[in-house]
Short mmCIF file of C-alpha atoms and ligand atoms in Angstrom, two decimals:
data_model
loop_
_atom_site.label_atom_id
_atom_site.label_comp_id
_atom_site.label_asym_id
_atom_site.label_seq_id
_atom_site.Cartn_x
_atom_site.Cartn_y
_atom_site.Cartn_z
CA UNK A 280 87.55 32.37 78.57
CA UNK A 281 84.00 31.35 78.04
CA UNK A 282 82.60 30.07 75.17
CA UNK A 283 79.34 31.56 73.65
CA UNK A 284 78.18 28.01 73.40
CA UNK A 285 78.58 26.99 76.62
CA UNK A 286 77.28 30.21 77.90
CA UNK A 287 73.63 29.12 76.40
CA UNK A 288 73.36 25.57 76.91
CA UNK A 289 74.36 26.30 80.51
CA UNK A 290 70.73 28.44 80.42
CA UNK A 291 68.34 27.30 77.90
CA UNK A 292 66.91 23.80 78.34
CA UNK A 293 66.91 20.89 76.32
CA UNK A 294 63.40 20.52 74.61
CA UNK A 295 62.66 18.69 71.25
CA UNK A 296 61.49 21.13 68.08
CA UNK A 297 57.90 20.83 67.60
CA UNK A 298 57.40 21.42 63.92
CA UNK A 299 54.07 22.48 64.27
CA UNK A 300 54.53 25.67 66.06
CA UNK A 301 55.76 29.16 65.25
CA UNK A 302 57.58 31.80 67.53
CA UNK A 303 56.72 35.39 67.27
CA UNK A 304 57.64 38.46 69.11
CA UNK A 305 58.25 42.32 69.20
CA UNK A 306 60.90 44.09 70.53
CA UNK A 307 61.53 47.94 71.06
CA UNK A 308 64.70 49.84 70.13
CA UNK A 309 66.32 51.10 72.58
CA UNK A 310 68.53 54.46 72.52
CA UNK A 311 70.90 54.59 75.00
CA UNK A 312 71.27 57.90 77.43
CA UNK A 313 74.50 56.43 78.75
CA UNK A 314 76.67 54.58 75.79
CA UNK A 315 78.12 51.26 75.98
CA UNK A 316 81.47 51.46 73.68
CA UNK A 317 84.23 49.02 74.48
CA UNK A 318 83.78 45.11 75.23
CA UNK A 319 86.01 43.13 77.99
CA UNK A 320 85.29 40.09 76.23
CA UNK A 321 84.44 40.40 72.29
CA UNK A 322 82.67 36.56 72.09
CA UNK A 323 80.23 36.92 74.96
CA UNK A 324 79.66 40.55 74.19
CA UNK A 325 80.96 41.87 77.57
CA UNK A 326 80.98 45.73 78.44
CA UNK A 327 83.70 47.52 80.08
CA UNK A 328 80.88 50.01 81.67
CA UNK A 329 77.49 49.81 82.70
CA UNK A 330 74.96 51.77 80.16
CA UNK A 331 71.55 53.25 80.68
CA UNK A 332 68.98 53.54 77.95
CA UNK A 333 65.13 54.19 77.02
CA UNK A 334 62.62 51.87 74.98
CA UNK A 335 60.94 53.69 71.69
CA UNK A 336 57.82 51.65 72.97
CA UNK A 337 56.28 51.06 69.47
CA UNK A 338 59.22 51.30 67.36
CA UNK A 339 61.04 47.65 67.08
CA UNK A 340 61.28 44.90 65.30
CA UNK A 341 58.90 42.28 64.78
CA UNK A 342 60.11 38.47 64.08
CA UNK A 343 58.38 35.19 62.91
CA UNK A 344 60.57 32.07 63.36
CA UNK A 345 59.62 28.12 62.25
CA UNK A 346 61.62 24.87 62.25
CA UNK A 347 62.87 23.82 58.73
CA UNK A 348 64.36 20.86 57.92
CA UNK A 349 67.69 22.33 55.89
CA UNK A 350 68.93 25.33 55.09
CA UNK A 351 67.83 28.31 56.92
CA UNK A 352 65.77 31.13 55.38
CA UNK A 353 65.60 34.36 56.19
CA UNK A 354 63.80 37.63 55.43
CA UNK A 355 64.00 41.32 55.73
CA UNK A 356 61.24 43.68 55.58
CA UNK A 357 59.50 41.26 53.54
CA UNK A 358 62.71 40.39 50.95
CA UNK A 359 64.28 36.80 51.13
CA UNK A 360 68.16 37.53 52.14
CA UNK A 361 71.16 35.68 49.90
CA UNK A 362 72.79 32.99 51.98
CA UNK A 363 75.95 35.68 50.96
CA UNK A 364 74.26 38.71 52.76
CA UNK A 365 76.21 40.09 55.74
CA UNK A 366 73.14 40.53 57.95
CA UNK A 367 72.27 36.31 56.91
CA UNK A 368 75.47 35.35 57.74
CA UNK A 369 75.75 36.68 61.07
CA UNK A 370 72.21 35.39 62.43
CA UNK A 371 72.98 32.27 60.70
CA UNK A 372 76.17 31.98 62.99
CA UNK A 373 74.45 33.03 66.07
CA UNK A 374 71.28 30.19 65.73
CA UNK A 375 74.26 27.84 65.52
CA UNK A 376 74.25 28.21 69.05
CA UNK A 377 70.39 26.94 69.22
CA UNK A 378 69.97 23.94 66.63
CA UNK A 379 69.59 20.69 68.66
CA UNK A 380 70.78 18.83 65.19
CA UNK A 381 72.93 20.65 62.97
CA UNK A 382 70.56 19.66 59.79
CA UNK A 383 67.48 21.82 61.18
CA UNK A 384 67.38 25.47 60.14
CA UNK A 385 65.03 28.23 60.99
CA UNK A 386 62.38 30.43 58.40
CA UNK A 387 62.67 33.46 59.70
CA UNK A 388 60.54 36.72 59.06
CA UNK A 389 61.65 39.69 60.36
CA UNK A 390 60.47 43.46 59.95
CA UNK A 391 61.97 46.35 61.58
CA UNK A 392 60.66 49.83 61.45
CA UNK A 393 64.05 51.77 61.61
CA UNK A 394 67.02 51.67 59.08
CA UNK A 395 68.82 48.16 59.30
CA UNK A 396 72.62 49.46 60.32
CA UNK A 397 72.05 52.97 60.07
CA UNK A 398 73.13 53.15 63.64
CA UNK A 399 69.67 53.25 65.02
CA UNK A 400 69.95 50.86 66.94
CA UNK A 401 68.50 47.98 65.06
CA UNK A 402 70.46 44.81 66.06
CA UNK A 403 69.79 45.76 69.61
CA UNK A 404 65.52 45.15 68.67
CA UNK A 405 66.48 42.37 65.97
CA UNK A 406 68.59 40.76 68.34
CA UNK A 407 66.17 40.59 71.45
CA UNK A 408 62.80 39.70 69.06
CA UNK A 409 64.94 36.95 68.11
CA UNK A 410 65.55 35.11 71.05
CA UNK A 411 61.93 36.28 72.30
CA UNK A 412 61.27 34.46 69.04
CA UNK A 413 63.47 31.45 70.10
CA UNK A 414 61.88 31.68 73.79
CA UNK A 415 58.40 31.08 72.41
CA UNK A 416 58.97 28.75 69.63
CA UNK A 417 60.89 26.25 71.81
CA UNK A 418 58.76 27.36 74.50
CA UNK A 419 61.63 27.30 77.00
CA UNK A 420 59.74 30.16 79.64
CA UNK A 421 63.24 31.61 80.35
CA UNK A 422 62.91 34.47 82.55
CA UNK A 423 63.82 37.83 81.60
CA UNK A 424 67.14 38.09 83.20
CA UNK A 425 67.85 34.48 80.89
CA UNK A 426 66.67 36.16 78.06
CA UNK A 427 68.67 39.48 78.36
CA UNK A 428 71.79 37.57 78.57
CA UNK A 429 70.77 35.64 75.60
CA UNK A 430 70.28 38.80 73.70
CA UNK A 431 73.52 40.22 74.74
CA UNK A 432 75.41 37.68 73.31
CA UNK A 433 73.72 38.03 69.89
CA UNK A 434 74.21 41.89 70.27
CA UNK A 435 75.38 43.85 73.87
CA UNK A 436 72.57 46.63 73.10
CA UNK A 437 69.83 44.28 72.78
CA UNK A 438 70.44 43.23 76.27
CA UNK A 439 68.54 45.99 76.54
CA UNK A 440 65.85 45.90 74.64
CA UNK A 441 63.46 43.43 76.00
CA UNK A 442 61.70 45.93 78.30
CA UNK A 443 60.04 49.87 77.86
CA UNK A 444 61.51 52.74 79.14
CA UNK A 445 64.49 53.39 81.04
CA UNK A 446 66.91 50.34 81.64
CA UNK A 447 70.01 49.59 83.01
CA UNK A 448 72.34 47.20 81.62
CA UNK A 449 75.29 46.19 84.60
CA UNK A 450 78.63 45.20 82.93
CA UNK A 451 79.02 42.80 85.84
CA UNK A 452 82.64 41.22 86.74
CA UNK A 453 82.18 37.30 86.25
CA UNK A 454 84.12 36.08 83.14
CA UNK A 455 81.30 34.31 82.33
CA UNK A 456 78.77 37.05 81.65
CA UNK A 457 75.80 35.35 83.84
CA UNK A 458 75.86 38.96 86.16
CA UNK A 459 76.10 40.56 82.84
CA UNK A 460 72.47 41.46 81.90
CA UNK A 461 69.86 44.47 81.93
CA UNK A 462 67.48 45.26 84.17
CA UNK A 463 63.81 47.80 83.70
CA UNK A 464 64.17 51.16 85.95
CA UNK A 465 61.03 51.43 87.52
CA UNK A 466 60.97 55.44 87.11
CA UNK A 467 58.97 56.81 84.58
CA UNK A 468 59.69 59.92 82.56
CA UNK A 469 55.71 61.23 80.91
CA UNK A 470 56.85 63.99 79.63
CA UNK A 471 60.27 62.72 77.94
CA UNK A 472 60.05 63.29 74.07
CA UNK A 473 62.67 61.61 71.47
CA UNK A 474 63.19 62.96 68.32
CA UNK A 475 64.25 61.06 65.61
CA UNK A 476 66.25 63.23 63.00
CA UNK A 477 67.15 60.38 60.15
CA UNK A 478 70.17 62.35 58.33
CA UNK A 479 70.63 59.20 56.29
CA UNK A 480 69.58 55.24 55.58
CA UNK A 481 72.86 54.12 54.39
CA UNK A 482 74.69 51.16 56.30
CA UNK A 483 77.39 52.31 58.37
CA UNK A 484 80.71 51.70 56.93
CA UNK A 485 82.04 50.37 60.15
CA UNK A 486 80.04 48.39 62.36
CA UNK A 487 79.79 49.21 66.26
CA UNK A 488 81.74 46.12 66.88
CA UNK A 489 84.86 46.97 64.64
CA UNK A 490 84.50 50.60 65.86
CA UNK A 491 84.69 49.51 69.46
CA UNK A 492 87.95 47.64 68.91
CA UNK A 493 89.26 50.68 66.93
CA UNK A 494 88.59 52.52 69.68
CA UNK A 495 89.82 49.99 73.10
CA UNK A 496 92.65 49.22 70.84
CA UNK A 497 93.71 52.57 69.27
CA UNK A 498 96.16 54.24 71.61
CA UNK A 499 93.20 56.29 72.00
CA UNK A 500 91.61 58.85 74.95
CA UNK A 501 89.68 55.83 75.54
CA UNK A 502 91.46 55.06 79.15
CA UNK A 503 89.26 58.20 80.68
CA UNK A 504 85.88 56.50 79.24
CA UNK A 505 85.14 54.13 82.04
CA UNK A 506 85.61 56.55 84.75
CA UNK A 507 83.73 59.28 82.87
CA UNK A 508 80.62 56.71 82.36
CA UNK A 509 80.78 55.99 86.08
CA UNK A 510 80.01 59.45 87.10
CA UNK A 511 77.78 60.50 84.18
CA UNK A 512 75.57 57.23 85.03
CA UNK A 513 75.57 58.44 88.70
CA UNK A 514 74.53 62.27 87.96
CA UNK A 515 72.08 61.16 85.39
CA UNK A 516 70.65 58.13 88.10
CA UNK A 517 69.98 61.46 90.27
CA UNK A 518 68.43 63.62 87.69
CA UNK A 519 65.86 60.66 86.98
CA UNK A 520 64.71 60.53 90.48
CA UNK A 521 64.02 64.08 90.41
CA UNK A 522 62.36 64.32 86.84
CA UNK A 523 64.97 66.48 85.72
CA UNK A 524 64.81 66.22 81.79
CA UNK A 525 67.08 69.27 81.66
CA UNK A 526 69.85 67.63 83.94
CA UNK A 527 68.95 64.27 81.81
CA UNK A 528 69.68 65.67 78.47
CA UNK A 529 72.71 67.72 79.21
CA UNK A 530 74.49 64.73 80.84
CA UNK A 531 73.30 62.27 77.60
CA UNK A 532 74.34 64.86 75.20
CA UNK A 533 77.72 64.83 77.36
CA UNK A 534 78.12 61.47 77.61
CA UNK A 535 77.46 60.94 73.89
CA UNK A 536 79.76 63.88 72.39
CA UNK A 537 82.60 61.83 74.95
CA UNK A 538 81.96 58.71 73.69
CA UNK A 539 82.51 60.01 70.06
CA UNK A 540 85.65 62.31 70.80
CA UNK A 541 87.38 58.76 72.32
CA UNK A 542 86.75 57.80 68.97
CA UNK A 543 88.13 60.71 67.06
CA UNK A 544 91.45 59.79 69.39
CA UNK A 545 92.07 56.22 67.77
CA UNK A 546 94.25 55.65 65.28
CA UNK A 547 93.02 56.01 62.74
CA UNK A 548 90.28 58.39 63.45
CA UNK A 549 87.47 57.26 63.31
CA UNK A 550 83.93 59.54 62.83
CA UNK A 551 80.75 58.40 61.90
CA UNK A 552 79.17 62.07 61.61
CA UNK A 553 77.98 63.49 58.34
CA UNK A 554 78.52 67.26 57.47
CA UNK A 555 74.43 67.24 58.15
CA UNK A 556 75.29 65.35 61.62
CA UNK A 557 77.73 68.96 62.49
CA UNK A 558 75.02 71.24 60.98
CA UNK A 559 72.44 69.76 63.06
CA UNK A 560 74.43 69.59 66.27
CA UNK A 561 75.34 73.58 64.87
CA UNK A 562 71.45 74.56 64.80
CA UNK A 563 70.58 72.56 68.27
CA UNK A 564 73.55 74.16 70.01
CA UNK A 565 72.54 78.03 68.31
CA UNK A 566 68.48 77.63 68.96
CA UNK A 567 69.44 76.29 72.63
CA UNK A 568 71.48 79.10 73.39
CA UNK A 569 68.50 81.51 72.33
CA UNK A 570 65.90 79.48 74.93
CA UNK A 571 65.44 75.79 73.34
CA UNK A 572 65.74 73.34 76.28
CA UNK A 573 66.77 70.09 73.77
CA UNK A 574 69.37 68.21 73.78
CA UNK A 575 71.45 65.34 71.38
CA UNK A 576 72.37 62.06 71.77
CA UNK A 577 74.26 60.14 68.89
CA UNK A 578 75.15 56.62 68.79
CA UNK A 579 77.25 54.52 65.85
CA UNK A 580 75.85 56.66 62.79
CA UNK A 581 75.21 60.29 61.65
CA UNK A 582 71.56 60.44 62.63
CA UNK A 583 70.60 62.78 65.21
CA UNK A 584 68.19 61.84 68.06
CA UNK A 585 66.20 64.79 70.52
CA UNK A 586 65.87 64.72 74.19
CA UNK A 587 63.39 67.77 75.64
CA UNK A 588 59.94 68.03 77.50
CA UNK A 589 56.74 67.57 75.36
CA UNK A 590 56.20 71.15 76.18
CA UNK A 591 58.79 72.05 73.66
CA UNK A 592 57.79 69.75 70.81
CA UNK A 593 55.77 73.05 69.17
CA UNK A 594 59.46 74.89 69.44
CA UNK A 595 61.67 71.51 68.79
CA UNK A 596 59.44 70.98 65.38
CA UNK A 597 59.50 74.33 64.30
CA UNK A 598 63.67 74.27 64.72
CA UNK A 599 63.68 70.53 63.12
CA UNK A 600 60.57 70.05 60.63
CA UNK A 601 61.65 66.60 59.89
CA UNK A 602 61.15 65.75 62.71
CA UNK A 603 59.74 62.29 63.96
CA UNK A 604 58.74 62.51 67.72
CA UNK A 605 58.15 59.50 69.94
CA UNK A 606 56.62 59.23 73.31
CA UNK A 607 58.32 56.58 75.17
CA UNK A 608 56.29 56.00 78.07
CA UNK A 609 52.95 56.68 75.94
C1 2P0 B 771 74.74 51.87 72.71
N1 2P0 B 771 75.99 51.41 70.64
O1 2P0 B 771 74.88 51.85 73.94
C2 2P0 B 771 75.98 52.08 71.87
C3 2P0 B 771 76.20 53.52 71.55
C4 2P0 B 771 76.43 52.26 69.56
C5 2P0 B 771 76.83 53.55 70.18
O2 2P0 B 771 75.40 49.48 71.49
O3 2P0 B 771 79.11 44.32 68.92
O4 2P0 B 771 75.44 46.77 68.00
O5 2P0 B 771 76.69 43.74 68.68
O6 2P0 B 771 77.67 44.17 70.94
O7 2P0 B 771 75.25 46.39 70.48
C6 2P0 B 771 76.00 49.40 69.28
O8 2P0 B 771 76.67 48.23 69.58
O9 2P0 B 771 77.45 46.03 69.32
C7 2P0 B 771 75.78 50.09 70.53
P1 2P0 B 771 77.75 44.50 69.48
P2 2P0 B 771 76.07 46.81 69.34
O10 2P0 B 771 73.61 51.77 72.18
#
């Protein structure tokens, strides 16, 4: 076993804090097309599968980071976080990792323009602004491959997000996570819409990472997940080299419906839809069998997310007024 601390001094280098300077950086959230659920090692944030995802391009989080001497302090959409707050606590635990002295602390200012732990995907963009952040304040110049392994270790997803559009993150074998990192896809998808339907704000009540050890750990169907990503990633690998967004949604809406039944197999159950997650799943599944071409994709939360072709976002927003369309690749 590997320790998270030795994991990142082995990659970022030694520099002294200059108090003068400030970090800053934007990251995207990323929604993933093929789901990472289930760590091999819960410390260094190590999947048991590959996973496959696409940028929201503008949508991220934005983070401001200076040296303090003391405690740190940390804000949230412009609010100044309790040292008690769940979200303080854990990035307190994770800059642990990057203090040179344990006295110096961090002012950190962070915005982010989806629901914090509403299951859209907001640690993976908090976590990979942050060591962006990090990157530029200490002004290490880590490349990108550094970086994404730094991210992972804060969160797995936010391996992920320090690039647009499609990317792949490899689970890699080494126990020490260093071939365990994301890389950008270099196909690009112009047509590809996402629609955000926000069914609700509200926290999660259990976080991805307790879920995922409900779920490895629950006498669950969870056995016939790593086999099942392996071929989903390699049908939907093929349907992005043709274009296909048909093929691409069908196998994301596949792979995410699996990835939530392994859940409904632990013991206990456990389900993080929303009556208005199965009505909206009810609608998409009736309006596609009279001609829609959209699909679904869920992740750790009720809220709903589109896949189709922008030549359907007249029909998509007539089905789904509320509606919030991106266009990842601009
Ligand atoms: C994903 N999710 O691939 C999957 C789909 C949720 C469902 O990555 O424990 O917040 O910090 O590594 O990254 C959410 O898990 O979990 C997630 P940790 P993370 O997007």
């Amino acid at each position: 076993m590997f320790s998270a601390q030795a994991c990142i001094q082995h990659i970022i280098p030694k520099t002294r804090p200059d108090f003068s300077r400030e970090g800053s950086a934007f990251a995207p959230v990323n929604i993933a097309l093929i789901k990472y659920w289930g760590k091999r090692d819960t410390e260094l944030n190590l999947p048991v599968t590959d996973s496959l995802s696409i940028g929201l391009r503008t949508l991220g989080t934005r983070t401001r980071i200076r040296w303090t001497e003391g405690e740190d302090n940390i804000s949230l959409n412009g609010e100044l976080l309790p040292s008690d707050n769940a979200f303080v606590k854990r990035t307190r635990q994770y800059l642990h990792y990057f203090r040179p002295n344990p006295s110096l602390g961090f002012i950190i200012d962070t915005h982010n323009d989806v629901p914090t732990g509403a299951g859209l995907a907001s640690s993976a963009s908090g976590y990979a602004a942050l060591v962006l952040a990090l990157n530029d304040l200490c002004q290490w110049q880590l490349n990108k491959t550094q970086l994404s392994i730094l991210a992972r270790i804060g969160s797995g997803s936010a391996s992920r997000s320090l690039w647009n559009g499609l990317v792949h993150w490899h689970a890699g074998t080494q126990a020490d996570g260093m071939d365990s990192y994301a890389t950008p896809i270099t196909h690009q998808l112009p047509s590809l819409r996402v629609g955000l339907l926000t069914l609700s704000r509200k926290t999660k009540p259990i976080s991805s990472r307790l879920g995922m050890q409900q779920t490895v750990h629950g006498l669950s169907l969870y056995p016939a997940w790593k086999p099942m990503v392996e071929q989903h990633l390699s049908r939907l690998q093929t349907a992005i080299a043709a274009q296909d967004i048909a093929q691409i949604g069908a196998i994301s809406e596949h792979n995410a419906l699996s990835m939530h039944a392994t859940m409904l197999s632990a013991s206990p159950a456990l389900c993080y839809f929303l009556p208005e997650t199965i009505a909206t799943l009810q609608t998409l599944w009736q309006a596609r069998s009279e001609g829609l071409a959209c699909w679904a994709t869920l992740d750790a939360g009720p809220n709903v997310k589109l896949l189709f072709d922008a030549h359907e976002e007249a029909a998509v927003t007539a089905c789904f007024p509320k509606v919030s369309i991106v266009q990842p690749f601009g």
